mmCIF file of C-alpha atoms in Angstrom:
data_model
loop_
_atom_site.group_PDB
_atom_site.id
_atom_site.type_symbol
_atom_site.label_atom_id
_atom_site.label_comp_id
_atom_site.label_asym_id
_atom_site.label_seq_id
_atom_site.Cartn_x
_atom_site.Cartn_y
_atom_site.Cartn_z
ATOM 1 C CA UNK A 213 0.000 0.000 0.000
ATOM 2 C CA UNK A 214 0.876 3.566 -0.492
ATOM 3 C CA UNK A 215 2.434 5.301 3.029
ATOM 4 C CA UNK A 216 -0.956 7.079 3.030
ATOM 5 C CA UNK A 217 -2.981 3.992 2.853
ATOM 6 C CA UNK A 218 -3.316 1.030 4.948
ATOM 7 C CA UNK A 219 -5.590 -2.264 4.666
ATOM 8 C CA UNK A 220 -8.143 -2.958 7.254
ATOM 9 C CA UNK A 221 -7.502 -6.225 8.609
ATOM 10 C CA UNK A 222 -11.337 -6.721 9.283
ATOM 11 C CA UNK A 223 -13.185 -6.082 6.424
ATOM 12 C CA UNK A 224 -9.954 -5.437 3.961
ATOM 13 C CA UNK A 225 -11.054 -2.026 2.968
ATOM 14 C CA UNK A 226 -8.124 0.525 1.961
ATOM 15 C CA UNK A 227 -8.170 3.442 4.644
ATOM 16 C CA UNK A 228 -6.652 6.535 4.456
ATOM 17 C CA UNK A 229 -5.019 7.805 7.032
ATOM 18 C CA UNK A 230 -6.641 10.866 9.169
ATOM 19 C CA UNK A 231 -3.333 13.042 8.713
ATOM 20 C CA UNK A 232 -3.813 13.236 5.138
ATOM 21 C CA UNK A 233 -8.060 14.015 4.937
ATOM 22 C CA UNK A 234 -8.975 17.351 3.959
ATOM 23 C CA UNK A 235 -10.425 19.691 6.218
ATOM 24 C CA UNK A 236 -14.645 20.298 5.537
ATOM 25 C CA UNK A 237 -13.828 23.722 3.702
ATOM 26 C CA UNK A 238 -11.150 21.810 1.662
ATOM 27 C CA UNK A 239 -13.613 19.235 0.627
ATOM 28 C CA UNK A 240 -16.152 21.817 -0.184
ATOM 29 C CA UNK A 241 -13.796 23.075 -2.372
ATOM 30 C CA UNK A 242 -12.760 20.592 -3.969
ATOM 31 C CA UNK A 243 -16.157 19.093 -5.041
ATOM 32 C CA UNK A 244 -16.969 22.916 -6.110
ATOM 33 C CA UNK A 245 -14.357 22.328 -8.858
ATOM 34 C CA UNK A 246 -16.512 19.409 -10.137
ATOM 35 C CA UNK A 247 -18.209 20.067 -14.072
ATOM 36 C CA UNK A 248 -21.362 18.047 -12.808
ATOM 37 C CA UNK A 249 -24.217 19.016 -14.816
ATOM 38 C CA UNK A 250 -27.719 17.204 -15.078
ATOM 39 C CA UNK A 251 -28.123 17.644 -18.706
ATOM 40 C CA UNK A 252 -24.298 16.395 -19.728
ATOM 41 C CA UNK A 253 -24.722 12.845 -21.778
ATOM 42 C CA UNK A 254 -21.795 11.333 -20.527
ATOM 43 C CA UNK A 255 -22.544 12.110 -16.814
ATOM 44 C CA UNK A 256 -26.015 10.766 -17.643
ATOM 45 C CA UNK A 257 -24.608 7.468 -18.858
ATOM 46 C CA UNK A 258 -22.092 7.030 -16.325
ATOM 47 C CA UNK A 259 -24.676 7.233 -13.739
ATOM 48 C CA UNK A 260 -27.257 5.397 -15.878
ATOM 49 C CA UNK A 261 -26.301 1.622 -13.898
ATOM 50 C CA UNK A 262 -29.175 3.396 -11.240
ATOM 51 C CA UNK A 263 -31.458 5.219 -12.596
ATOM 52 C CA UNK A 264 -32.131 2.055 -15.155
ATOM 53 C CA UNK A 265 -32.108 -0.034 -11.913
ATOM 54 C CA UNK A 266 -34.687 2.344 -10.085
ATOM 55 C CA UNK A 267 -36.829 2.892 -13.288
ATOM 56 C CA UNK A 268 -36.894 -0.897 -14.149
ATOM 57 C CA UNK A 269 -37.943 -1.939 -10.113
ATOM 58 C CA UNK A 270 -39.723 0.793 -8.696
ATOM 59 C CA UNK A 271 -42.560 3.174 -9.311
ATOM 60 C CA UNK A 272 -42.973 6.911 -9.336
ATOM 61 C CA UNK A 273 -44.703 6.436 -6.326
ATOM 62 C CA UNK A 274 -41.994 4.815 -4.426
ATOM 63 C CA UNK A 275 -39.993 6.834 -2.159
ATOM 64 C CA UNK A 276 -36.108 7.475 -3.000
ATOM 65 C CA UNK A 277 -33.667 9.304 -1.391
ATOM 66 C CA UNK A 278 -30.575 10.486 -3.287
ATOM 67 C CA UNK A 279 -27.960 10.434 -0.820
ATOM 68 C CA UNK A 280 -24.576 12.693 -1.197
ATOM 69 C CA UNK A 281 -26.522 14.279 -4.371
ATOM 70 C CA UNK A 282 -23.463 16.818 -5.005
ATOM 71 C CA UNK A 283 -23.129 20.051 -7.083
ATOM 72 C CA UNK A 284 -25.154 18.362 -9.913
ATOM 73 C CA UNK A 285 -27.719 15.841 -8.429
ATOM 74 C CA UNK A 286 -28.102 14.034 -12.022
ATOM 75 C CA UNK A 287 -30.062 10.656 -10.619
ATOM 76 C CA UNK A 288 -32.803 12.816 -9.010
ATOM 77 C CA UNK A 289 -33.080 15.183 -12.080
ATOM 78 C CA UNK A 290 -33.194 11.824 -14.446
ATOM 79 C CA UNK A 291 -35.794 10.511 -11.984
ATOM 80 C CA UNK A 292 -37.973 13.442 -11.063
ATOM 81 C CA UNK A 293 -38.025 13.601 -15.219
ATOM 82 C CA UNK A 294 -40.248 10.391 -15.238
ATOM 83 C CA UNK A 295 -42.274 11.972 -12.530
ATOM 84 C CA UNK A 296 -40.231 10.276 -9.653
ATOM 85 C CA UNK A 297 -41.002 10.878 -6.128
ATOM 86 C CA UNK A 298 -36.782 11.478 -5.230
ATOM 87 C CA UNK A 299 -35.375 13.448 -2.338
ATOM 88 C CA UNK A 300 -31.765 15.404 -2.122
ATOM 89 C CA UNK A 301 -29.170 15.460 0.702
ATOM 90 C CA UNK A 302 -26.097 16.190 0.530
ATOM 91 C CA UNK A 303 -24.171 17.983 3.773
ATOM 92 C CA UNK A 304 -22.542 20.438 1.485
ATOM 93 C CA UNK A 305 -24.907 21.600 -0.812
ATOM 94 C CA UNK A 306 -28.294 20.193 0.326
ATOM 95 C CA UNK A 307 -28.595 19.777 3.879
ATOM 96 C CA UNK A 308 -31.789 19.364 4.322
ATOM 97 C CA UNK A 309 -31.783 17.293 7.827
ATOM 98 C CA UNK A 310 -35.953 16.518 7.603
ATOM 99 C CA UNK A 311 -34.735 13.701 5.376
ATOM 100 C CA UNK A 312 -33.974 11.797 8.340
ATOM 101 C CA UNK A 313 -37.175 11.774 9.444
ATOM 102 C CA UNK A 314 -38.642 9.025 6.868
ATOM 103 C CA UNK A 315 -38.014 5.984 5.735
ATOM 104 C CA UNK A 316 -37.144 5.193 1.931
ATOM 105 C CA UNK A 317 -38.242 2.401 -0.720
ATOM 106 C CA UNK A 318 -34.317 2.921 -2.003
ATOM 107 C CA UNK A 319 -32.004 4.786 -1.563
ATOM 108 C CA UNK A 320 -29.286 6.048 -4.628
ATOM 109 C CA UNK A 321 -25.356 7.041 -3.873
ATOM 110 C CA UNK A 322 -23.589 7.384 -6.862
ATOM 111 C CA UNK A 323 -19.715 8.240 -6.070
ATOM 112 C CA UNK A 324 -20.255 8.868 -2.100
ATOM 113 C CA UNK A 325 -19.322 5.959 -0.156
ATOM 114 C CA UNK A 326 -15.507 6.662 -0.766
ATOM 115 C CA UNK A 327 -15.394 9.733 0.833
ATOM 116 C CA UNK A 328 -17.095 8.513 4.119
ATOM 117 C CA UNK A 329 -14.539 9.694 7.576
ATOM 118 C CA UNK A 330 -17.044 7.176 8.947
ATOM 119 C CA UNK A 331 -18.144 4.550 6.912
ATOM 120 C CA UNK A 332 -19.552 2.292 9.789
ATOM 121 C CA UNK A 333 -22.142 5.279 10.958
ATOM 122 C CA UNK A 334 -23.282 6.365 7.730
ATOM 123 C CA UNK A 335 -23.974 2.897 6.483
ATOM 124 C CA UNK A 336 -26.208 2.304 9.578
ATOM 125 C CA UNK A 337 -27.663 5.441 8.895
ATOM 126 C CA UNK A 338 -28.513 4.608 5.592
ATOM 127 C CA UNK A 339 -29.986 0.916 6.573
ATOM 128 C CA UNK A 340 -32.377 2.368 9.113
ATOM 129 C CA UNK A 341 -33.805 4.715 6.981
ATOM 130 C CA UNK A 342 -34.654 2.199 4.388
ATOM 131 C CA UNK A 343 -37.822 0.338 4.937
ATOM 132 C CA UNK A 344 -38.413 -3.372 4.962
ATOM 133 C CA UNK A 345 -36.985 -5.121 1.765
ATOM 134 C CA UNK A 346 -36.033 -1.328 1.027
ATOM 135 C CA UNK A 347 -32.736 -1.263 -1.920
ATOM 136 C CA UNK A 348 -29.719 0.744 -1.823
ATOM 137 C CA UNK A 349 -28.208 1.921 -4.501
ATOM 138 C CA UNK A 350 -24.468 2.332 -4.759
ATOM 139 C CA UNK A 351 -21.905 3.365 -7.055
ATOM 140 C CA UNK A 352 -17.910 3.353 -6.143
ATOM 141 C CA UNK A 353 -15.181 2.018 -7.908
ATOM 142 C CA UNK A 354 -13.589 -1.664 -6.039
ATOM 143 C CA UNK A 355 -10.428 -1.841 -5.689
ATOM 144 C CA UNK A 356 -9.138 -5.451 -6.915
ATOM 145 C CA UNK A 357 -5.340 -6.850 -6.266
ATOM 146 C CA UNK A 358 -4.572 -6.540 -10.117
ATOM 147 C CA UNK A 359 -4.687 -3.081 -9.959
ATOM 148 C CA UNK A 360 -1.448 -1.627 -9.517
ATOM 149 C CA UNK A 361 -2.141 0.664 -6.203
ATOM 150 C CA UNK A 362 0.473 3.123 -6.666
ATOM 151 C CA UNK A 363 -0.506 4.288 -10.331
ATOM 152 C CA UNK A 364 -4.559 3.943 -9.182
ATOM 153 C CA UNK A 365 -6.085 7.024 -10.686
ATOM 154 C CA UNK A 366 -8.928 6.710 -8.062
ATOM 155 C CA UNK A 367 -7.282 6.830 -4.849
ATOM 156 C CA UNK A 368 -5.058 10.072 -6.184
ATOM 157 C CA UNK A 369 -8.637 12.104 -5.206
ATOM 158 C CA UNK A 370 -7.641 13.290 -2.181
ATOM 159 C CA UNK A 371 -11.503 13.262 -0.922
ATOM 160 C CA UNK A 372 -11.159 9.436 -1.398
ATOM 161 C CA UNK A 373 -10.610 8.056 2.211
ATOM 162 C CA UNK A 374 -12.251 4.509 2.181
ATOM 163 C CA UNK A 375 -11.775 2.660 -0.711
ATOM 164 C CA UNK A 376 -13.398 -1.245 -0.839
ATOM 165 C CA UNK A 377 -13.393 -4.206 -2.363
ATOM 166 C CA UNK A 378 -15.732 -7.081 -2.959
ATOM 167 C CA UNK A 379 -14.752 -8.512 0.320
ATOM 168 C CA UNK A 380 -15.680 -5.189 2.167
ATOM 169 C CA UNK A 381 -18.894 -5.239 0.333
ATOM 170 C CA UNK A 382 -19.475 -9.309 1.533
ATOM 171 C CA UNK A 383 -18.307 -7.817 4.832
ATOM 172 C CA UNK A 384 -20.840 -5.061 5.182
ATOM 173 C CA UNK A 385 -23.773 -7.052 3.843
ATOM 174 C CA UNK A 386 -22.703 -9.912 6.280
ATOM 175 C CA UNK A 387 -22.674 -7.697 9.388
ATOM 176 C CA UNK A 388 -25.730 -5.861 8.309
ATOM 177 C CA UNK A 389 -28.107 -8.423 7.348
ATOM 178 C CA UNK A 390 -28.272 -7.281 3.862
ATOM 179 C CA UNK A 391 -28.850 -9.486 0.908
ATOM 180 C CA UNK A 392 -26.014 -8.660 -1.786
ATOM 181 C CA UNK A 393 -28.334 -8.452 -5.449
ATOM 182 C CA UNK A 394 -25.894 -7.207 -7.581
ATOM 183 C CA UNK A 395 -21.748 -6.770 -7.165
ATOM 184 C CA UNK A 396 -19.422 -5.211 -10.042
ATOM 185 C CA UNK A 397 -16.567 -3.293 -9.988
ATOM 186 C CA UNK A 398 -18.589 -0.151 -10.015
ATOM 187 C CA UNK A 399 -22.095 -0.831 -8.980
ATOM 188 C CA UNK A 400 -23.698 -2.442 -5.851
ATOM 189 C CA UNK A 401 -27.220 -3.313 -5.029
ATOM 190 C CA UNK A 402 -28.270 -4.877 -1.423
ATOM 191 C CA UNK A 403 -31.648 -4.943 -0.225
ATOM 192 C CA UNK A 404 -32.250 -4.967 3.209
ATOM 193 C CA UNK A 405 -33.346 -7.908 5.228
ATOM 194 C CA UNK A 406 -36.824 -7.547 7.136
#
Protein backbone atom coordinates (compact mmCIF):
# COMPACT_ATOMS: atom_id res chain seq x y z
CA UNK A 1 0.00 0.00 0.00
CA UNK A 2 0.88 3.57 -0.49
CA UNK A 3 2.43 5.30 3.03
CA UNK A 4 -0.96 7.08 3.03
CA UNK A 5 -2.98 3.99 2.85
CA UNK A 6 -3.32 1.03 4.95
CA UNK A 7 -5.59 -2.26 4.67
CA UNK A 8 -8.14 -2.96 7.25
CA UNK A 9 -7.50 -6.23 8.61
CA UNK A 10 -11.34 -6.72 9.28
CA UNK A 11 -13.19 -6.08 6.42
CA UNK A 12 -9.95 -5.44 3.96
CA UNK A 13 -11.05 -2.03 2.97
CA UNK A 14 -8.12 0.52 1.96
CA UNK A 15 -8.17 3.44 4.64
CA UNK A 16 -6.65 6.54 4.46
CA UNK A 17 -5.02 7.80 7.03
CA UNK A 18 -6.64 10.87 9.17
CA UNK A 19 -3.33 13.04 8.71
CA UNK A 20 -3.81 13.24 5.14
CA UNK A 21 -8.06 14.02 4.94
CA UNK A 22 -8.97 17.35 3.96
CA UNK A 23 -10.42 19.69 6.22
CA UNK A 24 -14.64 20.30 5.54
CA UNK A 25 -13.83 23.72 3.70
CA UNK A 26 -11.15 21.81 1.66
CA UNK A 27 -13.61 19.24 0.63
CA UNK A 28 -16.15 21.82 -0.18
CA UNK A 29 -13.80 23.07 -2.37
CA UNK A 30 -12.76 20.59 -3.97
CA UNK A 31 -16.16 19.09 -5.04
CA UNK A 32 -16.97 22.92 -6.11
CA UNK A 33 -14.36 22.33 -8.86
CA UNK A 34 -16.51 19.41 -10.14
CA UNK A 35 -18.21 20.07 -14.07
CA UNK A 36 -21.36 18.05 -12.81
CA UNK A 37 -24.22 19.02 -14.82
CA UNK A 38 -27.72 17.20 -15.08
CA UNK A 39 -28.12 17.64 -18.71
CA UNK A 40 -24.30 16.39 -19.73
CA UNK A 41 -24.72 12.85 -21.78
CA UNK A 42 -21.80 11.33 -20.53
CA UNK A 43 -22.54 12.11 -16.81
CA UNK A 44 -26.01 10.77 -17.64
CA UNK A 45 -24.61 7.47 -18.86
CA UNK A 46 -22.09 7.03 -16.33
CA UNK A 47 -24.68 7.23 -13.74
CA UNK A 48 -27.26 5.40 -15.88
CA UNK A 49 -26.30 1.62 -13.90
CA UNK A 50 -29.17 3.40 -11.24
CA UNK A 51 -31.46 5.22 -12.60
CA UNK A 52 -32.13 2.06 -15.15
CA UNK A 53 -32.11 -0.03 -11.91
CA UNK A 54 -34.69 2.34 -10.09
CA UNK A 55 -36.83 2.89 -13.29
CA UNK A 56 -36.89 -0.90 -14.15
CA UNK A 57 -37.94 -1.94 -10.11
CA UNK A 58 -39.72 0.79 -8.70
CA UNK A 59 -42.56 3.17 -9.31
CA UNK A 60 -42.97 6.91 -9.34
CA UNK A 61 -44.70 6.44 -6.33
CA UNK A 62 -41.99 4.81 -4.43
CA UNK A 63 -39.99 6.83 -2.16
CA UNK A 64 -36.11 7.48 -3.00
CA UNK A 65 -33.67 9.30 -1.39
CA UNK A 66 -30.58 10.49 -3.29
CA UNK A 67 -27.96 10.43 -0.82
CA UNK A 68 -24.58 12.69 -1.20
CA UNK A 69 -26.52 14.28 -4.37
CA UNK A 70 -23.46 16.82 -5.01
CA UNK A 71 -23.13 20.05 -7.08
CA UNK A 72 -25.15 18.36 -9.91
CA UNK A 73 -27.72 15.84 -8.43
CA UNK A 74 -28.10 14.03 -12.02
CA UNK A 75 -30.06 10.66 -10.62
CA UNK A 76 -32.80 12.82 -9.01
CA UNK A 77 -33.08 15.18 -12.08
CA UNK A 78 -33.19 11.82 -14.45
CA UNK A 79 -35.79 10.51 -11.98
CA UNK A 80 -37.97 13.44 -11.06
CA UNK A 81 -38.02 13.60 -15.22
CA UNK A 82 -40.25 10.39 -15.24
CA UNK A 83 -42.27 11.97 -12.53
CA UNK A 84 -40.23 10.28 -9.65
CA UNK A 85 -41.00 10.88 -6.13
CA UNK A 86 -36.78 11.48 -5.23
CA UNK A 87 -35.38 13.45 -2.34
CA UNK A 88 -31.76 15.40 -2.12
CA UNK A 89 -29.17 15.46 0.70
CA UNK A 90 -26.10 16.19 0.53
CA UNK A 91 -24.17 17.98 3.77
CA UNK A 92 -22.54 20.44 1.48
CA UNK A 93 -24.91 21.60 -0.81
CA UNK A 94 -28.29 20.19 0.33
CA UNK A 95 -28.59 19.78 3.88
CA UNK A 96 -31.79 19.36 4.32
CA UNK A 97 -31.78 17.29 7.83
CA UNK A 98 -35.95 16.52 7.60
CA UNK A 99 -34.74 13.70 5.38
CA UNK A 100 -33.97 11.80 8.34
CA UNK A 101 -37.18 11.77 9.44
CA UNK A 102 -38.64 9.03 6.87
CA UNK A 103 -38.01 5.98 5.74
CA UNK A 104 -37.14 5.19 1.93
CA UNK A 105 -38.24 2.40 -0.72
CA UNK A 106 -34.32 2.92 -2.00
CA UNK A 107 -32.00 4.79 -1.56
CA UNK A 108 -29.29 6.05 -4.63
CA UNK A 109 -25.36 7.04 -3.87
CA UNK A 110 -23.59 7.38 -6.86
CA UNK A 111 -19.71 8.24 -6.07
CA UNK A 112 -20.26 8.87 -2.10
CA UNK A 113 -19.32 5.96 -0.16
CA UNK A 114 -15.51 6.66 -0.77
CA UNK A 115 -15.39 9.73 0.83
CA UNK A 116 -17.09 8.51 4.12
CA UNK A 117 -14.54 9.69 7.58
CA UNK A 118 -17.04 7.18 8.95
CA UNK A 119 -18.14 4.55 6.91
CA UNK A 120 -19.55 2.29 9.79
CA UNK A 121 -22.14 5.28 10.96
CA UNK A 122 -23.28 6.36 7.73
CA UNK A 123 -23.97 2.90 6.48
CA UNK A 124 -26.21 2.30 9.58
CA UNK A 125 -27.66 5.44 8.89
CA UNK A 126 -28.51 4.61 5.59
CA UNK A 127 -29.99 0.92 6.57
CA UNK A 128 -32.38 2.37 9.11
CA UNK A 129 -33.80 4.72 6.98
CA UNK A 130 -34.65 2.20 4.39
CA UNK A 131 -37.82 0.34 4.94
CA UNK A 132 -38.41 -3.37 4.96
CA UNK A 133 -36.98 -5.12 1.76
CA UNK A 134 -36.03 -1.33 1.03
CA UNK A 135 -32.74 -1.26 -1.92
CA UNK A 136 -29.72 0.74 -1.82
CA UNK A 137 -28.21 1.92 -4.50
CA UNK A 138 -24.47 2.33 -4.76
CA UNK A 139 -21.90 3.36 -7.06
CA UNK A 140 -17.91 3.35 -6.14
CA UNK A 141 -15.18 2.02 -7.91
CA UNK A 142 -13.59 -1.66 -6.04
CA UNK A 143 -10.43 -1.84 -5.69
CA UNK A 144 -9.14 -5.45 -6.92
CA UNK A 145 -5.34 -6.85 -6.27
CA UNK A 146 -4.57 -6.54 -10.12
CA UNK A 147 -4.69 -3.08 -9.96
CA UNK A 148 -1.45 -1.63 -9.52
CA UNK A 149 -2.14 0.66 -6.20
CA UNK A 150 0.47 3.12 -6.67
CA UNK A 151 -0.51 4.29 -10.33
CA UNK A 152 -4.56 3.94 -9.18
CA UNK A 153 -6.08 7.02 -10.69
CA UNK A 154 -8.93 6.71 -8.06
CA UNK A 155 -7.28 6.83 -4.85
CA UNK A 156 -5.06 10.07 -6.18
CA UNK A 157 -8.64 12.10 -5.21
CA UNK A 158 -7.64 13.29 -2.18
CA UNK A 159 -11.50 13.26 -0.92
CA UNK A 160 -11.16 9.44 -1.40
CA UNK A 161 -10.61 8.06 2.21
CA UNK A 162 -12.25 4.51 2.18
CA UNK A 163 -11.78 2.66 -0.71
CA UNK A 164 -13.40 -1.25 -0.84
CA UNK A 165 -13.39 -4.21 -2.36
CA UNK A 166 -15.73 -7.08 -2.96
CA UNK A 167 -14.75 -8.51 0.32
CA UNK A 168 -15.68 -5.19 2.17
CA UNK A 169 -18.89 -5.24 0.33
CA UNK A 170 -19.47 -9.31 1.53
CA UNK A 171 -18.31 -7.82 4.83
CA UNK A 172 -20.84 -5.06 5.18
CA UNK A 173 -23.77 -7.05 3.84
CA UNK A 174 -22.70 -9.91 6.28
CA UNK A 175 -22.67 -7.70 9.39
CA UNK A 176 -25.73 -5.86 8.31
CA UNK A 177 -28.11 -8.42 7.35
CA UNK A 178 -28.27 -7.28 3.86
CA UNK A 179 -28.85 -9.49 0.91
CA UNK A 180 -26.01 -8.66 -1.79
CA UNK A 181 -28.33 -8.45 -5.45
CA UNK A 182 -25.89 -7.21 -7.58
CA UNK A 183 -21.75 -6.77 -7.16
CA UNK A 184 -19.42 -5.21 -10.04
CA UNK A 185 -16.57 -3.29 -9.99
CA UNK A 186 -18.59 -0.15 -10.01
CA UNK A 187 -22.09 -0.83 -8.98
CA UNK A 188 -23.70 -2.44 -5.85
CA UNK A 189 -27.22 -3.31 -5.03
CA UNK A 190 -28.27 -4.88 -1.42
CA UNK A 191 -31.65 -4.94 -0.22
CA UNK A 192 -32.25 -4.97 3.21
CA UNK A 193 -33.35 -7.91 5.23
CA UNK A 194 -36.82 -7.55 7.14
Amino acid sequence: MDTHFYDCDTCKAIVKHKKHHLTPTEEKAHYECHNNDVEDIGYQKFTMPITKYVLDNFLPEHIGLDFGSGTGPVISSMLEKNNYNIVQYDPFFTPNEKIFDTTYDYIVSCEVFEHFTNPKLEIDRLIRLLKPNGILLIMTLLYKNTIDFKTWYYKNDPTHIFMYRSETIEYIAKEKRLDILELTDRCIVLKKIR
